[in-house]
mmCIF file of C-alpha atoms in Angstrom:
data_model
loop_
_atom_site.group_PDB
_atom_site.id
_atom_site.type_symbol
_atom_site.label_atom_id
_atom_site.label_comp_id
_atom_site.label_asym_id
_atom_site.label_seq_id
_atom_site.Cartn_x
_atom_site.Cartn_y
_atom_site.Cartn_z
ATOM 1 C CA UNK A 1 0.000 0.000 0.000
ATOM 2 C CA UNK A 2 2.040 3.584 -1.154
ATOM 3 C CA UNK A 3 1.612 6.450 0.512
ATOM 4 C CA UNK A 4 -1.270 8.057 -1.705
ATOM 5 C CA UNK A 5 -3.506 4.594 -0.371
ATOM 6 C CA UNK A 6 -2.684 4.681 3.260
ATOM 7 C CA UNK A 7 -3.993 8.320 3.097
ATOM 8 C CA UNK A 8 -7.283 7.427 1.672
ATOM 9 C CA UNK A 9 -7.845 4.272 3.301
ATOM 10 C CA UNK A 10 -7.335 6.493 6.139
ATOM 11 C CA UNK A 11 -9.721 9.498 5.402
ATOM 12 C CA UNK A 12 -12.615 6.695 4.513
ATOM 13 C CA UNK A 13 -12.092 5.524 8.082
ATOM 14 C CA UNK A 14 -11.986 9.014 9.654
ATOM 15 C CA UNK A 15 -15.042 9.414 7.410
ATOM 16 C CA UNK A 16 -16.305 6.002 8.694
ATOM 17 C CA UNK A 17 -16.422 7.240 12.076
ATOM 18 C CA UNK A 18 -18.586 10.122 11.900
ATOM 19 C CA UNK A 19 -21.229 8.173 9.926
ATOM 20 C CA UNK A 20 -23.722 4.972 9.910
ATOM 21 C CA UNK A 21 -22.718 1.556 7.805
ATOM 22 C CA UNK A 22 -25.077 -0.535 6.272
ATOM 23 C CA UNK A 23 -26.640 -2.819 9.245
ATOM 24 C CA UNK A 24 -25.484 -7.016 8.200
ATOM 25 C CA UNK A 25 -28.356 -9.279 7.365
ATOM 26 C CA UNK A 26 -29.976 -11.169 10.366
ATOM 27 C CA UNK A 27 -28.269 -14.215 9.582
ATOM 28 C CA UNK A 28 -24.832 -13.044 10.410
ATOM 29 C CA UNK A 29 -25.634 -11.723 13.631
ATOM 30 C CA UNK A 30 -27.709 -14.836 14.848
ATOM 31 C CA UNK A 31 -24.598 -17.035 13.591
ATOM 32 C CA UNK A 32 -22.038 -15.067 15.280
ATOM 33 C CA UNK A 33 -23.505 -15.282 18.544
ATOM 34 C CA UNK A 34 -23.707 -18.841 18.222
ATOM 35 C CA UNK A 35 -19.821 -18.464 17.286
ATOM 36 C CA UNK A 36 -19.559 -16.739 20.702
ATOM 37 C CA UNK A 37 -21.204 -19.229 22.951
ATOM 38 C CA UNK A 38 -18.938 -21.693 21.357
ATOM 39 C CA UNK A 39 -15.891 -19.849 22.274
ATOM 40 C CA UNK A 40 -17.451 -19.318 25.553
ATOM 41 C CA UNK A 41 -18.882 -22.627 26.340
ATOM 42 C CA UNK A 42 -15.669 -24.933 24.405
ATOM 43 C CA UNK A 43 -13.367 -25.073 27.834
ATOM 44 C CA UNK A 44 -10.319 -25.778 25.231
ATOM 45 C CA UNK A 45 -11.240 -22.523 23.102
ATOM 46 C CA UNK A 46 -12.404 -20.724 26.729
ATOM 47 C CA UNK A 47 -8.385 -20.875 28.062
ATOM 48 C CA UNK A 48 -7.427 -18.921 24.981
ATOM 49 C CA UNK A 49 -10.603 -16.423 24.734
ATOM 50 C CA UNK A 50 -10.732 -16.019 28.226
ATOM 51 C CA UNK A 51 -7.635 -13.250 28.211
ATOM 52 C CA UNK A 52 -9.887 -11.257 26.086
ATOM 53 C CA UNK A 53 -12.294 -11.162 29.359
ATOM 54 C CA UNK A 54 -9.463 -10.485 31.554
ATOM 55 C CA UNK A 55 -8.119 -7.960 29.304
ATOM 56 C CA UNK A 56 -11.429 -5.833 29.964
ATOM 57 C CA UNK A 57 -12.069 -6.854 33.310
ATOM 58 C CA UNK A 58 -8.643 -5.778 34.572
ATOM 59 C CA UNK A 59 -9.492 -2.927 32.870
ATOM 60 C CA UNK A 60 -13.295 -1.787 34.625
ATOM 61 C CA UNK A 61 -10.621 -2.020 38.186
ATOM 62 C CA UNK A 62 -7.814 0.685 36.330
ATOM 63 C CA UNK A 63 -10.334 2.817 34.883
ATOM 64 C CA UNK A 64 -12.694 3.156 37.986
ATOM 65 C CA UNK A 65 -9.964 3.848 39.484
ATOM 66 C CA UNK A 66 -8.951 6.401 37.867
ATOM 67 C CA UNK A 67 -12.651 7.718 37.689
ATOM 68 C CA UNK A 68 -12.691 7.688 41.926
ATOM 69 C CA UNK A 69 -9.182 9.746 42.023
ATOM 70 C CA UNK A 70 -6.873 6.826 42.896
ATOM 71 C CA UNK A 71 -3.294 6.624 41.612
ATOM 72 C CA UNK A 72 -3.192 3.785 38.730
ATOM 73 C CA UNK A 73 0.213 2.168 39.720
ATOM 74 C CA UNK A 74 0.270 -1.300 36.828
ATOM 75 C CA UNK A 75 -1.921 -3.862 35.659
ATOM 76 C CA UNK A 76 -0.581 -7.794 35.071
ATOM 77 C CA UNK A 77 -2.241 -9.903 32.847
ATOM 78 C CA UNK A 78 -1.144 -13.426 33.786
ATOM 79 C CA UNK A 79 -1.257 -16.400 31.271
ATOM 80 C CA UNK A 80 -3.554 -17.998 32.881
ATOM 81 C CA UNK A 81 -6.038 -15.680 32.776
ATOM 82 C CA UNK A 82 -6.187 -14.095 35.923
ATOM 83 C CA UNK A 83 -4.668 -10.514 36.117
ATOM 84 C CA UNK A 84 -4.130 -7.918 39.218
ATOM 85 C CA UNK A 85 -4.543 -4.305 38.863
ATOM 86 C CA UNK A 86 -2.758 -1.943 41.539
ATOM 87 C CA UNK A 87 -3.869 1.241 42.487
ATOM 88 C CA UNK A 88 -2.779 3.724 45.798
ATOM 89 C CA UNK A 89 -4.918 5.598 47.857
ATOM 90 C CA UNK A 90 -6.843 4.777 50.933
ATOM 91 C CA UNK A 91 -7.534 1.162 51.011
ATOM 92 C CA UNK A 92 -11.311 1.665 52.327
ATOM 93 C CA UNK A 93 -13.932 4.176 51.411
ATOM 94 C CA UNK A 94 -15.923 4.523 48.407
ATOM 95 C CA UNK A 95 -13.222 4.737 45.891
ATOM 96 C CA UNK A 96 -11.574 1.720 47.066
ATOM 97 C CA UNK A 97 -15.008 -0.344 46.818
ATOM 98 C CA UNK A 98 -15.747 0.824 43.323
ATOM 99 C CA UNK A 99 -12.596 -0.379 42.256
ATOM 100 C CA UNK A 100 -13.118 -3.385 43.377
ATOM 101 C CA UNK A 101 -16.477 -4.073 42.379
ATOM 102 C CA UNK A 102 -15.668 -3.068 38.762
ATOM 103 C CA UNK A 103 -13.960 -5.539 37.200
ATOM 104 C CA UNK A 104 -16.302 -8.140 36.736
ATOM 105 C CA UNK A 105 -19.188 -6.278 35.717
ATOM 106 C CA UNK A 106 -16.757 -4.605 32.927
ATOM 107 C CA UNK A 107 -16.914 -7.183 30.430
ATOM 108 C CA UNK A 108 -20.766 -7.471 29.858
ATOM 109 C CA UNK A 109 -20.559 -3.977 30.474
ATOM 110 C CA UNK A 110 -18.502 -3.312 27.722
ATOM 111 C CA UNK A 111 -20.426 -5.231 25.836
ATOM 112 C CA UNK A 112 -23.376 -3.897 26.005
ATOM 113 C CA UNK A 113 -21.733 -0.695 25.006
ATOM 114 C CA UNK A 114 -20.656 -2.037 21.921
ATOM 115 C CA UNK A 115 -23.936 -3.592 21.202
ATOM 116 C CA UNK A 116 -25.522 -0.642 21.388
ATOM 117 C CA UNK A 117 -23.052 1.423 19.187
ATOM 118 C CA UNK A 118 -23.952 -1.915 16.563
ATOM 119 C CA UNK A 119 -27.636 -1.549 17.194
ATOM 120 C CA UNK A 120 -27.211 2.231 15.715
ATOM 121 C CA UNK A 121 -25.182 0.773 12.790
ATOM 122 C CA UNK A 122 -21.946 2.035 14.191
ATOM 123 C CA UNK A 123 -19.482 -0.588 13.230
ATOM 124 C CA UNK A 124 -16.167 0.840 12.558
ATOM 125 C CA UNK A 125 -17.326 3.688 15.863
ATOM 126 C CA UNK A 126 -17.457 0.573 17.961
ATOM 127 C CA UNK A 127 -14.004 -1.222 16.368
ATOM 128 C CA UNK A 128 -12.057 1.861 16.954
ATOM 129 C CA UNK A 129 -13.180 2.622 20.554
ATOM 130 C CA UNK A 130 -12.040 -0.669 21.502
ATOM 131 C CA UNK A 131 -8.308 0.202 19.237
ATOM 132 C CA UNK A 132 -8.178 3.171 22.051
ATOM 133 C CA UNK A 133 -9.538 1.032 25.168
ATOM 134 C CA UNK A 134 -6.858 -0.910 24.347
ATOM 135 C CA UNK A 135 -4.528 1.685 23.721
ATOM 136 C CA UNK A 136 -5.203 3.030 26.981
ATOM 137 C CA UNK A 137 -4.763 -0.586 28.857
ATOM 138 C CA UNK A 138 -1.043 -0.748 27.143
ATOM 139 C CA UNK A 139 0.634 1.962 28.635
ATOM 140 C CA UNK A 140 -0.060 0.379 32.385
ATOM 141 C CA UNK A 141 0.161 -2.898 31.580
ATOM 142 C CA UNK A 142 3.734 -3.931 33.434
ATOM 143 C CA UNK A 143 4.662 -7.484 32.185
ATOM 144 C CA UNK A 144 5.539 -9.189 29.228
ATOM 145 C CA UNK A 145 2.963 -11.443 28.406
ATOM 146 C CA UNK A 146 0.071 -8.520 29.474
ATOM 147 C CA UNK A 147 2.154 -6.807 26.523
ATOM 148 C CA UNK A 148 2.059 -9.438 24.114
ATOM 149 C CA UNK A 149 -1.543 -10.160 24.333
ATOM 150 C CA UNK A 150 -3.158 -6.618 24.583
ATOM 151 C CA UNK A 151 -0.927 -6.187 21.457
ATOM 152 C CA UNK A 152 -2.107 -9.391 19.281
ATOM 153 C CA UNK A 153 -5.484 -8.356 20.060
ATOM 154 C CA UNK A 154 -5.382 -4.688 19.388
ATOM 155 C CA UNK A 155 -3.504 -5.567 16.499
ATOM 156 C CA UNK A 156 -6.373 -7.810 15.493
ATOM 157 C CA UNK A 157 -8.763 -5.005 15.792
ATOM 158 C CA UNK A 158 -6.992 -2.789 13.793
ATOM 159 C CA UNK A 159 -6.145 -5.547 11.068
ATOM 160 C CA UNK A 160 -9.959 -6.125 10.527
ATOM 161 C CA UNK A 161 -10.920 -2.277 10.667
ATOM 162 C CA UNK A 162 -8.353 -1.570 7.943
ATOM 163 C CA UNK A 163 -8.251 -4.398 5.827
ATOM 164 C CA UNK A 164 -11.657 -5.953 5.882
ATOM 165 C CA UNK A 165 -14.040 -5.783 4.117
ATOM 166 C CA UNK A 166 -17.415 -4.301 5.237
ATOM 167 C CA UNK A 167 -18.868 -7.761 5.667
ATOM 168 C CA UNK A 168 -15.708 -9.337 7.879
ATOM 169 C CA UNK A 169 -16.074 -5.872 9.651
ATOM 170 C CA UNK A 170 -19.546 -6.405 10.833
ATOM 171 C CA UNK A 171 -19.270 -10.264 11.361
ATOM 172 C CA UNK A 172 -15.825 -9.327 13.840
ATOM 173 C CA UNK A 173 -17.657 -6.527 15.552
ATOM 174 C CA UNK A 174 -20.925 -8.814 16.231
ATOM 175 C CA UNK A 175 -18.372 -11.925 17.436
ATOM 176 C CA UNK A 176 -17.057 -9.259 20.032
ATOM 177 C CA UNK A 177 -20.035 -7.764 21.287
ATOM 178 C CA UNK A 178 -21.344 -11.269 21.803
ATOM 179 C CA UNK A 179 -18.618 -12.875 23.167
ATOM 180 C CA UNK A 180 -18.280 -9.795 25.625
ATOM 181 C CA UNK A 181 -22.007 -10.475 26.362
ATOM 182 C CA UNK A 182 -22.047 -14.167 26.969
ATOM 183 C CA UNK A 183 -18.626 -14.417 29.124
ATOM 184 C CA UNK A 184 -19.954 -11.867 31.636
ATOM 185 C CA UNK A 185 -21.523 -14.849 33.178
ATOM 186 C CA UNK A 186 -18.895 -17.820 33.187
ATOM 187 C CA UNK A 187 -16.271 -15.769 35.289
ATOM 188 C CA UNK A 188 -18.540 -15.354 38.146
ATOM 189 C CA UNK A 189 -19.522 -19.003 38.394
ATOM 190 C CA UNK A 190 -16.088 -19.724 37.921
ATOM 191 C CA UNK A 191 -15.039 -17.375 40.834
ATOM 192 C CA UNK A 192 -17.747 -18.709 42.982
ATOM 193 C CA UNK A 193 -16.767 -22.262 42.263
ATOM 194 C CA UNK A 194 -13.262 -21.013 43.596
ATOM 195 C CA UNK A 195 -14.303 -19.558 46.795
ATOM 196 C CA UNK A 196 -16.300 -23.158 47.177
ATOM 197 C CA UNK A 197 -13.101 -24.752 46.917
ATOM 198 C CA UNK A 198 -11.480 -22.317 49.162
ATOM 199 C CA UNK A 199 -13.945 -23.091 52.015
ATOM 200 C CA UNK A 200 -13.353 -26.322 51.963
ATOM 201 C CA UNK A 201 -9.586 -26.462 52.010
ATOM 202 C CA UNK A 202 -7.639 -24.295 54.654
ATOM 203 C CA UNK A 203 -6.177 -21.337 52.773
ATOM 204 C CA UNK A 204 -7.363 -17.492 52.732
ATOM 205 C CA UNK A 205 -10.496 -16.839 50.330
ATOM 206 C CA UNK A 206 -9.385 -13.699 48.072
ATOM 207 C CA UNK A 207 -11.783 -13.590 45.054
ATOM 208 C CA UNK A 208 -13.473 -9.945 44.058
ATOM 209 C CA UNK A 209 -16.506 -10.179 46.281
ATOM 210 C CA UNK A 210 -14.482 -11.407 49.177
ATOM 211 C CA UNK A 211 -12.603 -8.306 49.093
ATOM 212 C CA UNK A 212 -16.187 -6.693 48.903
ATOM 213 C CA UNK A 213 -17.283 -8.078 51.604
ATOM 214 C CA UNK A 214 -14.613 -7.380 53.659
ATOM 215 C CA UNK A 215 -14.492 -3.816 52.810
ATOM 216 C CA UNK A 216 -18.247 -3.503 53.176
ATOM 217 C CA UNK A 217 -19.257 -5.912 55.627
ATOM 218 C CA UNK A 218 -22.417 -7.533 53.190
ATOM 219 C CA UNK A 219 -21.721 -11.184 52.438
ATOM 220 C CA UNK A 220 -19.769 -11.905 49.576
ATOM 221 C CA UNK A 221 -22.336 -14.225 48.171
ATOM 222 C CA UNK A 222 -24.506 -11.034 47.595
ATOM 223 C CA UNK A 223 -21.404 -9.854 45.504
ATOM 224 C CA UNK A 224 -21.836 -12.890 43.663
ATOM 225 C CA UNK A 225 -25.648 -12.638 42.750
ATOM 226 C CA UNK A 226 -24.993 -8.521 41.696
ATOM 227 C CA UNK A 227 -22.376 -9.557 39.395
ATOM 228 C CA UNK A 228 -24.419 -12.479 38.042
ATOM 229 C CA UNK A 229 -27.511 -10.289 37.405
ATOM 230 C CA UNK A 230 -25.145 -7.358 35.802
ATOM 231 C CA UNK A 231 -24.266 -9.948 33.420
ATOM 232 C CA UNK A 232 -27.414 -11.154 32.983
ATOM 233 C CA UNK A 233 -29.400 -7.948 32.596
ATOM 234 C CA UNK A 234 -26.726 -6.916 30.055
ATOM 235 C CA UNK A 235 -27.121 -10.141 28.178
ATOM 236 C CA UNK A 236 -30.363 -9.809 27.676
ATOM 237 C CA UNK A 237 -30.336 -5.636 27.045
ATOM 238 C CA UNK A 238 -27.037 -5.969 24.778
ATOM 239 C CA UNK A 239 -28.742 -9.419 22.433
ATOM 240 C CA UNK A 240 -31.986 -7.449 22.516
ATOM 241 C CA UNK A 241 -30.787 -4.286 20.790
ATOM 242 C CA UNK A 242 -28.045 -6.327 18.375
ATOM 243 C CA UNK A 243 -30.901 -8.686 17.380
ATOM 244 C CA UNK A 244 -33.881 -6.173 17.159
ATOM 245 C CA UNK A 245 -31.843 -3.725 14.751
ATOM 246 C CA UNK A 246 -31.048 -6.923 12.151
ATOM 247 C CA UNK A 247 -34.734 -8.408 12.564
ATOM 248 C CA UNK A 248 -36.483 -5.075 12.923
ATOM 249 C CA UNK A 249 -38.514 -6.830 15.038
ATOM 250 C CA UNK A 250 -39.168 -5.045 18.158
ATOM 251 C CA UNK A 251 -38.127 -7.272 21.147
ATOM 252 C CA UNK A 252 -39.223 -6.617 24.979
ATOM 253 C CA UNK A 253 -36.032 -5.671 26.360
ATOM 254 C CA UNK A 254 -35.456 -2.610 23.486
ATOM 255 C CA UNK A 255 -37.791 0.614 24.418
ATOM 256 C CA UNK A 256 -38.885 2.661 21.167
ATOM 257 C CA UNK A 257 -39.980 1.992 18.241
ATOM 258 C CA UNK A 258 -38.690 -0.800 15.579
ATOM 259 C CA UNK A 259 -38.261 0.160 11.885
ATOM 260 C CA UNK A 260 -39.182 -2.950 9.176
ATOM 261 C CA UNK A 261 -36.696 -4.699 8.130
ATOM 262 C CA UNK A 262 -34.213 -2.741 5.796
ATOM 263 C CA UNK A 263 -36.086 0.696 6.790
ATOM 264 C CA UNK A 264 -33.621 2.908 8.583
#
């Protein structure tokens, strides 16, 4: 690609932004969330996906807390899948329990950001937001392996937004906002499961909600069931908007009104 290329493939995307793309047919958004619950559901396929998940949960803990006026010292992304973020400041209060309790509602969070930015027919809006979430993620991230796999998938992202075509576009952007969607839910079991364990074997519990419930003295089970229905809710918010927009039919969880099919 010469110089003369990159600069137009560059001002359609800039261009890209600002406006709407042409919504995919039905059938590619019902098949790639199948694709997602696969890579969800497959254990095998899970251990790879699943940095993806810790990727943006590790990511709800740095931004929040940012957001609550704590010092963002590194995040670690570990390869197998867990991940610690560190932050300074005073190690109760609300700031500190924010933090905490961000990082597993972040991934079905995120994703039903993304699927609503897709339900408005914002594809390349949605692939470049996550380019700079990721972007953003890099510069804390303080280990090599966080660094290699923030970069293979940002580098993904950005391979598919500039080389695809507008079909592999919309078919990666729906596989992400799915996948983001249906893993909200598996981490939480899977952390619960853990502190299960835990109990039963002598050893200190240290999971998200235990920290919770230390810092705010309600039972870390009840940290378990919010996170559950966060992920959940979105689920059900995030599939309703993605699949209401390709069908045009108008589904319970969507308010307003639903245009026909092709009628924008």
């Amino acid at each position: 690609m010469n110089t003369a290329e990159l600069v137009d493939r560059g001002a359609s995307i800039a261009d890209r932004l600002t406006t709407t793309q042409t919504p995919p047919p039905w059938q590619l958004v019902v098949v790639t969330g199948v694709a997602a619950l696969v890579l969800v559901g497959y254990g095998p396929l899970w251990r790879i996906t699943r940095n993806v998940v810790t990727i943006a949960h590790e990511g709800g803990h740095a931004f929040t807390a940012l957001l609550t006026g704590r010092r963002l010292n590194s995040i670690t992304l570990h390869s197998d899948t867990s991940g610690l973020t560190v932050s300074s400041g005073k190690p109760y209060g609300p700031g500190m329990i924010l933090t905490a309790m961000a990082g597993y509602p972040a991934p079905p969070l995120l994703g039903l950001g993304f699927a609503a930015l897709l339900g408005a027919d914002r594809i390349t809006l949605m692939l470049w937001t996550s380019i700079a979430l990721l972007a953003a993620v890099l510069i804390k991230v303080r280990n090599i392996y966080g660094l290699f796999t923030v970069v293979v998938v940002g580098a993904t992202v950005f391979a598919v937004s500039w080389f695809g075509t507008d079909t592999v576009q919309a078919a990666f952007a729906y596989l992400a906002a799915w996948f983001l969607l249906l893993a909200g839910l598996r981490p939480v079991i899977e952390m619960q499961r853990g502190r299960v364990h835990r109990w039963r074997q002598p050893g200190n519990v240290d999971s998200d909600a235990d920290q919770l419930a230390r810092l705010t003295h309600l039972p870390g089970l009840l940290w378990v069931l919010f996170f559950g229905l966060v992920a959940v809710a979105a689920l059900i918010v995030g599939g309703g908007l993605m699949l209401s927009d390709a069908t045009g039919i108008c589904l319970p969880v969507v308010s307003g009104e639903c245009a026909p099919p092709g009628v924008r």
